[in-house]
Amino acid sequence: MQNCIFIKDNGVGSITANRNARNNWLTPKICEEFITGLSAWIHDDEVELVLLDQFESNLGIFAGIDFRALALTNIRAANHINRTLKAMFELYLFISSYPKPIVSLMDGVTRSSGVGIVTGTHFRVATEKTIVYLPDTGLGFAPTAGTSRVLSGLPSQIGTWLAFTGSRITGREAFDIGLATHYCASHELNVLRTELRTCGIAALDRCCATLEPREHPKAREIKELFSGDSAKEIKDRLLNGSDWAKSQATRVVAKSPLSLKIALRQIRTAEFLDSLEGIAKLEYRIASRLARTENFREGVRAALIEMDYCPNWRPGTFVTATHDVVSEYFMPLDELELKLPKYNDHQKHLMQLEMA
């Protein structure tokens, strides 16, 4: 059975995740199917725009990478780990550089690496059912699939706050901070789907609510608390701040100290990387190393398998997660460095996929 359903209808190529599971995990298979289907539509004059959709039975459009499956992979199974991560980064780059408009309907949960993938599309429609969050640092992992680039561009250090706390934001909040480009009531999405086939991209302005972005109610406090390049200083400011700040500190101290330090450095570094390929290579270096650590497996065990929520982090403090330890995750991988197709030649890539 195919993981994705591809349908062409009156100028719109729609891709709907066809998964029995409630979560649309980004497996290598589903990433490859997405790329193959999207490649076929690049030079198809019958497709003017692409719609990323989901069934009502699914919780969300992209749940990101399957952390549990990755953590349970034998540490010696390097090929499987590399293939899983490489497929995810290929999809991120392919979608982010796609030459035709892509509309994502975020009518549900978008989390982890799914945030980077979805925000690589041209138009993102949030609803009252939308939930966006980043659980990565609480699992001993770090932002992937372009997510560090997304977080670095959010206003008032909201990206750092999301990465450090794993806080969930609503569809309206996602629109306010720029993660979503449009907002629509969930029950009106069928009208939007029909209108996209009738009048193209103009349907977004016709069917979606006309809203002005609002400043997050905690924007100023978040900016003050989560600025700077020191994870320990951020934690200390939270512990010595307002009642709300202390509530955020409770979330932060439960996360992996190593992951928090890595995520902060990623977000700050992403501000100065001007290419998608540069972001992908940096994140791949980090993700491929973290996926092989006891720290990551411990985070997944505590949160997703045994669910005792008492991880024994290794290293366990900001002091033991030294600058040198963190820096190792950012070092080049030499012959194992991420090698990606050149996405300025999509037809050539399609031929490569067909020959594989």
Tab-separated table of C-alpha atoms in Angstrom:
chain	number	residue	atom	x	y	z
A	1	MET	CA	0.000	0.000	0.000
A	2	GLN	CA	1.233	3.453	-0.849
A	3	ASN	CA	1.869	5.803	2.046
A	4	CYS	CA	0.602	8.793	0.034
A	5	ILE	CA	-2.341	9.312	-2.298
A	6	PHE	CA	-1.612	11.565	-5.298
A	7	ILE	CA	-4.539	13.099	-7.179
A	8	LYS	CA	-4.640	15.683	-9.968
A	9	ASP	CA	-7.855	17.663	-10.212
A	10	ASN	CA	-8.423	20.901	-12.107
A	11	GLY	CA	-4.961	22.366	-11.717
A	12	VAL	CA	-4.312	21.112	-8.177
A	13	GLY	CA	-2.063	18.205	-7.334
A	14	SER	CA	-3.064	17.006	-3.883
A	15	ILE	CA	-0.981	14.720	-1.665
A	16	THR	CA	-2.786	13.029	1.191
A	17	ALA	CA	-1.007	10.874	3.736
A	18	ASN	CA	-2.548	7.399	3.567
A	19	ARG	CA	-1.434	5.969	6.889
A	20	ASN	CA	-3.299	3.601	9.166
A	21	ALA	CA	-1.513	5.113	12.148
A	22	ARG	CA	-2.825	8.284	13.743
A	23	ASN	CA	0.551	9.942	13.265
A	24	ASN	CA	2.131	10.675	9.890
A	25	TRP	CA	5.700	9.799	10.814
A	26	LEU	CA	8.386	10.827	8.349
A	27	THR	CA	9.713	7.388	7.425
A	28	PRO	CA	12.208	6.953	4.555
A	29	LYS	CA	9.420	5.363	2.495
A	30	ILE	CA	6.983	8.239	2.889
A	31	CYS	CA	9.747	10.799	2.178
A	32	GLU	CA	10.697	8.978	-1.017
A	33	GLU	CA	7.064	8.790	-2.142
A	34	PHE	CA	6.611	12.515	-1.556
A	35	ILE	CA	9.693	13.362	-3.602
A	36	THR	CA	8.775	11.013	-6.453
A	37	GLY	CA	5.234	12.380	-6.693
A	38	LEU	CA	6.310	16.005	-6.462
A	39	SER	CA	9.028	15.434	-9.083
A	40	ALA	CA	6.479	14.124	-11.566
A	41	TRP	CA	4.418	17.310	-11.235
A	42	ILE	CA	7.220	19.797	-11.799
A	43	HIS	CA	6.917	19.714	-15.602
A	44	ASP	CA	3.234	18.744	-15.660
A	45	ASP	CA	1.301	21.687	-17.086
A	46	GLU	CA	-1.914	20.280	-15.622
A	47	VAL	CA	-0.630	21.006	-12.099
A	48	GLU	CA	-0.483	24.680	-11.147
A	49	LEU	CA	-0.215	24.253	-7.381
A	50	VAL	CA	0.255	21.463	-4.847
A	51	LEU	CA	-1.889	20.816	-1.767
A	52	LEU	CA	-0.485	18.911	1.240
A	53	ASP	CA	-3.527	17.427	2.935
A	54	GLN	CA	-4.532	14.833	5.524
A	55	PHE	CA	-7.419	12.569	6.413
A	56	GLU	CA	-9.651	13.582	9.318
A	57	SER	CA	-8.561	10.405	11.127
A	58	ASN	CA	-4.967	11.655	11.254
A	59	LEU	CA	-3.895	13.845	14.147
A	60	GLY	CA	-1.805	16.086	11.934
A	61	ILE	CA	-0.109	16.672	8.641
A	62	PHE	CA	3.436	15.890	9.816
A	63	ALA	CA	4.366	14.422	13.179
A	64	GLY	CA	8.037	14.541	12.249
A	65	ILE	CA	10.535	11.742	12.624
A	66	ASP	CA	9.568	8.592	14.542
A	67	PHE	CA	11.810	9.040	17.587
A	68	ARG	CA	10.792	5.744	19.151
A	69	ALA	CA	11.721	3.719	16.071
A	70	LEU	CA	14.994	5.615	15.685
A	71	ALA	CA	15.967	5.076	19.315
A	72	LEU	CA	15.162	1.366	19.149
A	73	THR	CA	17.402	0.926	16.116
A	74	ASN	CA	20.531	-1.027	16.984
A	75	ILE	CA	23.344	1.456	17.483
A	76	ARG	CA	25.419	-0.546	15.005
A	77	ALA	CA	22.756	-0.179	12.298
A	78	ALA	CA	24.389	2.961	10.940
A	79	ASN	CA	22.947	2.536	7.461
A	80	HIS	CA	19.355	2.583	8.721
A	81	ILE	CA	19.942	5.630	10.916
A	82	ASN	CA	21.686	7.477	8.086
A	83	ARG	CA	18.984	6.536	5.564
A	84	THR	CA	16.203	7.725	7.876
A	85	LEU	CA	17.831	11.088	8.510
A	86	LYS	CA	19.016	11.584	4.934
A	87	ALA	CA	15.511	10.934	3.548
A	88	MET	CA	14.056	13.532	5.901
A	89	PHE	CA	16.606	16.173	4.894
A	90	GLU	CA	16.102	15.405	1.198
A	91	LEU	CA	12.367	15.998	1.596
A	92	TYR	CA	12.992	19.243	3.477
A	93	LEU	CA	15.249	20.605	0.735
A	94	PHE	CA	13.019	19.379	-2.062
A	95	ILE	CA	9.894	21.010	-0.661
A	96	SER	CA	11.728	24.206	0.303
A	97	SER	CA	13.033	24.673	-3.258
A	98	TYR	CA	9.940	23.458	-5.143
A	99	PRO	CA	9.192	25.730	-8.124
A	100	LYS	CA	5.384	25.582	-7.864
A	101	PRO	CA	3.268	26.923	-4.990
A	102	ILE	CA	2.635	24.421	-2.184
A	103	VAL	CA	-0.242	24.901	0.257
A	104	SER	CA	-0.133	22.997	3.571
A	105	LEU	CA	-3.287	22.460	5.607
A	106	MET	CA	-2.075	22.361	9.222
A	107	ASP	CA	-5.361	21.106	10.647
A	108	GLY	CA	-3.887	19.220	13.586
A	109	VAL	CA	-0.517	18.480	15.150
A	110	THR	CA	2.702	19.659	13.529
A	111	ARG	CA	5.746	18.892	15.628
A	112	SER	CA	9.475	18.350	15.673
A	113	SER	CA	11.041	18.007	12.206
A	114	GLY	CA	7.540	18.341	10.732
A	115	VAL	CA	7.705	22.039	11.659
A	116	GLY	CA	10.749	22.544	9.432
A	117	ILE	CA	9.216	20.595	6.543
A	118	VAL	CA	5.823	22.320	6.631
A	119	THR	CA	7.258	25.814	6.994
A	120	GLY	CA	9.295	25.109	3.868
A	121	THR	CA	6.056	25.297	1.871
A	122	HIS	CA	4.920	28.572	0.345
A	123	PHE	CA	1.544	28.815	2.135
A	124	ARG	CA	0.533	27.318	5.499
A	125	VAL	CA	-3.087	27.335	6.651
A	126	ALA	CA	-3.645	26.967	10.391
A	127	THR	CA	-6.988	26.260	12.082
A	128	GLU	CA	-8.362	26.154	15.614
A	129	LYS	CA	-7.272	22.482	15.685
A	130	THR	CA	-3.643	23.308	14.916
A	131	ILE	CA	-1.056	22.485	17.562
A	132	VAL	CA	2.640	23.204	17.012
A	133	TYR	CA	5.366	22.116	19.374
A	134	LEU	CA	8.956	20.906	19.573
A	135	PRO	CA	9.541	18.019	22.001
A	136	ASP	CA	13.114	17.385	20.756
A	137	THR	CA	15.171	18.667	23.698
A	138	GLY	CA	13.023	16.650	26.084
A	139	LEU	CA	13.994	13.516	24.152
A	140	GLY	CA	17.726	14.109	24.086
A	141	PHE	CA	17.562	15.302	20.492
A	142	ALA	CA	17.760	18.693	18.739
A	143	PRO	CA	15.963	20.617	15.955
A	144	THR	CA	16.133	18.964	12.523
A	145	ALA	CA	14.868	19.344	8.933
A	146	GLY	CA	15.414	23.093	8.832
A	147	THR	CA	13.676	23.735	12.157
A	148	SER	CA	16.651	25.624	13.605
A	149	ARG	CA	16.394	28.061	10.684
A	150	VAL	CA	12.683	28.534	11.361
A	151	LEU	CA	13.230	29.109	15.073
A	152	SER	CA	16.000	31.642	14.483
A	153	GLY	CA	13.627	33.763	12.392
A	154	LEU	CA	10.769	33.985	14.883
A	155	PRO	CA	10.280	37.307	16.708
A	156	SER	CA	11.181	38.097	20.323
A	157	GLN	CA	13.207	34.899	20.948
A	158	ILE	CA	10.002	32.871	20.672
A	159	GLY	CA	11.940	30.244	18.728
A	160	THR	CA	14.353	29.758	21.628
A	161	TRP	CA	11.435	29.576	24.062
A	162	LEU	CA	9.713	26.868	21.986
A	163	ALA	CA	12.913	24.820	21.690
A	164	PHE	CA	13.755	25.115	25.405
A	165	THR	CA	10.319	24.437	26.875
A	166	GLY	CA	8.487	22.290	24.323
A	167	SER	CA	5.495	24.592	24.820
A	168	ARG	CA	2.498	24.074	22.542
A	169	ILE	CA	1.064	26.936	20.531
A	170	THR	CA	-2.323	27.203	18.847
A	171	GLY	CA	-3.119	27.817	15.198
A	172	ARG	CA	-3.849	31.476	15.874
A	173	GLU	CA	-0.546	31.846	17.690
A	174	ALA	CA	1.228	30.074	14.811
A	175	PHE	CA	-0.281	32.659	12.465
A	176	ASP	CA	0.636	35.561	14.750
A	177	ILE	CA	4.335	34.649	14.837
A	178	GLY	CA	4.566	33.749	11.142
A	179	LEU	CA	4.676	29.948	11.254
A	180	ALA	CA	1.363	29.959	9.384
A	181	THR	CA	0.577	32.361	6.539
A	182	HIS	CA	-3.236	32.040	6.730
A	183	TYR	CA	-5.951	31.106	9.212
A	184	CYS	CA	-9.167	29.243	8.445
A	185	ALA	CA	-11.878	27.569	10.506
A	186	SER	CA	-11.487	23.803	10.321
A	187	HIS	CA	-15.050	23.239	9.122
A	188	GLU	CA	-14.414	25.591	6.184
A	189	LEU	CA	-11.437	23.673	4.796
A	190	ASN	CA	-13.611	21.719	2.363
A	191	VAL	CA	-14.731	25.007	0.850
A	192	LEU	CA	-11.091	26.071	0.585
A	193	ARG	CA	-10.163	22.790	-1.130
A	194	THR	CA	-12.904	23.359	-3.700
A	195	GLU	CA	-11.984	27.000	-4.233
A	196	LEU	CA	-8.309	26.155	-4.770
A	197	ARG	CA	-9.411	24.027	-7.719
A	198	THR	CA	-11.632	26.821	-8.996
A	199	CYS	CA	-9.547	29.965	-8.636
A	200	GLY	CA	-6.075	28.802	-7.568
A	201	ILE	CA	-4.001	30.564	-4.924
A	202	ALA	CA	-6.485	33.470	-4.843
A	203	ALA	CA	-8.742	31.111	-2.870
A	204	LEU	CA	-6.558	31.639	0.201
A	205	ASP	CA	-7.528	35.301	0.428
A	206	ARG	CA	-11.156	34.522	-0.387
A	207	CYS	CA	-11.677	31.684	2.081
A	208	CYS	CA	-9.310	32.389	4.954
A	209	ALA	CA	-10.014	34.785	7.780
A	210	THR	CA	-8.658	38.312	7.386
A	211	LEU	CA	-6.516	38.735	10.469
A	212	GLU	CA	-3.778	41.062	11.602
A	213	PRO	CA	-0.878	39.362	13.414
A	214	ARG	CA	-0.907	40.042	17.136
A	215	GLU	CA	2.085	40.261	19.436
A	216	HIS	CA	2.392	37.243	21.705
A	217	PRO	CA	1.148	38.274	25.184
A	218	LYS	CA	4.464	37.177	26.715
A	219	ALA	CA	6.655	38.425	23.853
A	220	ARG	CA	8.559	41.051	25.826
A	221	GLU	CA	9.196	38.754	28.761
A	222	ILE	CA	10.235	35.902	26.457
A	223	LYS	CA	12.675	38.180	24.663
A	224	GLU	CA	14.235	39.280	27.947
A	225	LEU	CA	14.423	35.767	29.396
A	226	PHE	CA	15.598	33.790	26.375
A	227	SER	CA	18.187	36.139	24.879
A	228	GLY	CA	21.902	35.444	24.889
A	229	ASP	CA	24.186	32.531	24.098
A	230	SER	CA	24.277	30.797	27.490
A	231	ALA	CA	21.738	28.086	28.309
A	232	LYS	CA	22.665	28.259	31.981
A	233	GLU	CA	22.049	32.012	32.102
A	234	ILE	CA	18.632	31.479	30.504
A	235	LYS	CA	17.778	28.873	33.140
A	236	ASP	CA	18.971	31.144	35.959
A	237	ARG	CA	16.909	34.075	34.668
A	238	LEU	CA	13.839	31.846	34.580
A	239	LEU	CA	14.404	30.572	38.129
A	240	ASN	CA	14.749	34.146	39.419
A	241	GLY	CA	11.931	35.649	37.356
A	242	SER	CA	8.168	36.042	37.628
A	243	ASP	CA	5.738	33.249	38.449
A	244	TRP	CA	5.323	32.631	34.736
A	245	ALA	CA	9.108	32.519	34.268
A	246	LYS	CA	9.399	29.987	37.101
A	247	SER	CA	6.751	27.845	35.415
A	248	GLN	CA	8.892	27.849	32.271
A	249	ALA	CA	11.960	26.964	34.341
A	250	THR	CA	10.152	23.823	35.474
A	251	ARG	CA	9.876	22.784	31.836
A	252	VAL	CA	13.476	23.676	31.018
A	253	VAL	CA	15.116	21.785	33.899
A	254	ALA	CA	13.368	18.591	32.725
A	255	LYS	CA	15.085	18.765	29.327
A	256	SER	CA	18.461	17.321	28.362
A	257	PRO	CA	21.218	19.810	29.268
A	258	LEU	CA	23.242	18.641	26.271
A	259	SER	CA	20.290	19.069	23.894
A	260	LEU	CA	19.497	22.533	25.265
A	261	LYS	CA	23.048	23.710	24.712
A	262	ILE	CA	23.135	22.218	21.215
A	263	ALA	CA	19.741	23.670	20.279
A	264	LEU	CA	20.705	27.154	21.476
A	265	ARG	CA	23.920	27.074	19.460
A	266	GLN	CA	22.016	25.785	16.418
A	267	ILE	CA	19.479	28.587	16.588
A	268	ARG	CA	22.146	31.255	16.997
A	269	THR	CA	24.278	29.758	14.206
A	270	ALA	CA	21.298	29.479	11.828
A	271	GLU	CA	20.932	33.260	11.895
A	272	PHE	CA	24.168	33.498	9.904
A	273	LEU	CA	23.690	30.601	7.444
A	274	ASP	CA	22.209	31.862	4.197
A	275	SER	CA	21.628	28.553	2.380
A	276	LEU	CA	19.214	25.697	2.963
A	277	GLU	CA	21.994	23.225	2.180
A	278	GLY	CA	24.178	24.750	4.884
A	279	ILE	CA	21.403	24.381	7.448
A	280	ALA	CA	20.759	20.778	6.375
A	281	LYS	CA	24.415	19.775	6.625
A	282	LEU	CA	24.782	21.343	10.066
A	283	GLU	CA	21.628	19.700	11.411
A	284	TYR	CA	22.552	16.331	9.888
A	285	ARG	CA	25.930	16.377	11.645
A	286	ILE	CA	24.182	16.918	14.951
A	287	ALA	CA	21.241	14.544	14.415
A	288	SER	CA	23.339	11.637	13.136
A	289	ARG	CA	25.536	11.867	16.221
A	290	LEU	CA	22.735	12.347	18.752
A	291	ALA	CA	20.802	9.374	17.321
A	292	ARG	CA	23.630	7.096	18.446
A	293	THR	CA	23.881	8.353	22.027
A	294	GLU	CA	22.697	6.745	25.259
A	295	ASN	CA	21.335	10.195	26.130
A	296	PHE	CA	18.854	10.065	23.238
A	297	ARG	CA	17.761	6.495	23.982
A	298	GLU	CA	17.277	7.445	27.630
A	299	GLY	CA	15.106	10.432	26.677
A	300	VAL	CA	12.911	8.296	24.406
A	301	ARG	CA	12.684	5.559	27.056
A	302	ALA	CA	11.498	8.012	29.709
A	303	ALA	CA	9.020	9.919	27.520
A	304	LEU	CA	7.762	7.458	24.899
A	305	ILE	CA	8.404	3.868	26.025
A	306	GLU	CA	8.240	3.423	29.800
A	307	MET	CA	6.820	6.920	30.257
A	308	ASP	CA	8.107	7.436	33.774
A	309	TYR	CA	9.269	10.931	32.712
A	310	CYS	CA	12.401	10.623	34.851
A	311	PRO	CA	15.300	10.512	32.405
A	312	ASN	CA	18.827	10.043	33.670
A	313	TRP	CA	20.510	12.515	31.348
A	314	ARG	CA	24.135	11.919	30.331
A	315	PRO	CA	25.679	14.486	30.712
A	316	GLY	CA	23.322	15.507	33.461
A	317	THR	CA	24.135	19.203	34.009
A	318	PHE	CA	25.112	22.299	32.065
A	319	VAL	CA	28.513	22.094	33.760
A	320	THR	CA	29.269	18.569	32.531
A	321	ALA	CA	27.855	19.359	29.075
A	322	THR	CA	30.971	21.416	28.407
A	323	HIS	CA	31.728	23.655	25.463
A	324	ASP	CA	34.078	21.023	24.039
A	325	VAL	CA	31.443	18.281	24.334
A	326	VAL	CA	28.865	20.434	22.532
A	327	SER	CA	31.342	21.469	19.828
A	328	GLU	CA	31.973	17.847	18.876
A	329	TYR	CA	28.427	17.588	17.539
A	330	PHE	CA	29.023	20.480	15.127
A	331	MET	CA	32.237	19.128	13.619
A	332	PRO	CA	32.336	17.980	9.945
A	333	LEU	CA	31.676	14.297	9.305
A	334	ASP	CA	34.378	14.047	6.624
A	335	GLU	CA	33.478	11.131	4.309
A	336	LEU	CA	30.153	10.689	6.126
A	337	GLU	CA	29.068	14.290	5.458
A	338	LEU	CA	25.543	14.697	4.128
A	339	LYS	CA	25.509	14.502	0.328
A	340	LEU	CA	22.382	15.808	-1.287
A	341	PRO	CA	21.093	16.005	-4.872
A	342	LYS	CA	21.249	19.372	-6.603
A	343	TYR	CA	17.657	20.518	-6.434
A	344	ASN	CA	18.055	23.113	-9.166
A	345	ASP	CA	17.745	20.182	-11.578
A	346	HIS	CA	14.560	18.418	-10.505
A	347	GLN	CA	14.153	16.413	-13.691
A	348	LYS	CA	17.578	14.849	-13.226
A	349	HIS	CA	16.647	13.947	-9.664
A	350	LEU	CA	13.435	12.297	-10.861
A	351	MET	CA	15.473	10.160	-13.259
A	352	GLN	CA	17.785	9.188	-10.399
A	353	LEU	CA	14.835	8.065	-8.298
A	354	GLU	CA	13.371	6.019	-11.155
A	355	MET	CA	16.715	4.276	-11.754
A	356	ALA	CA	17.282	3.497	-8.037
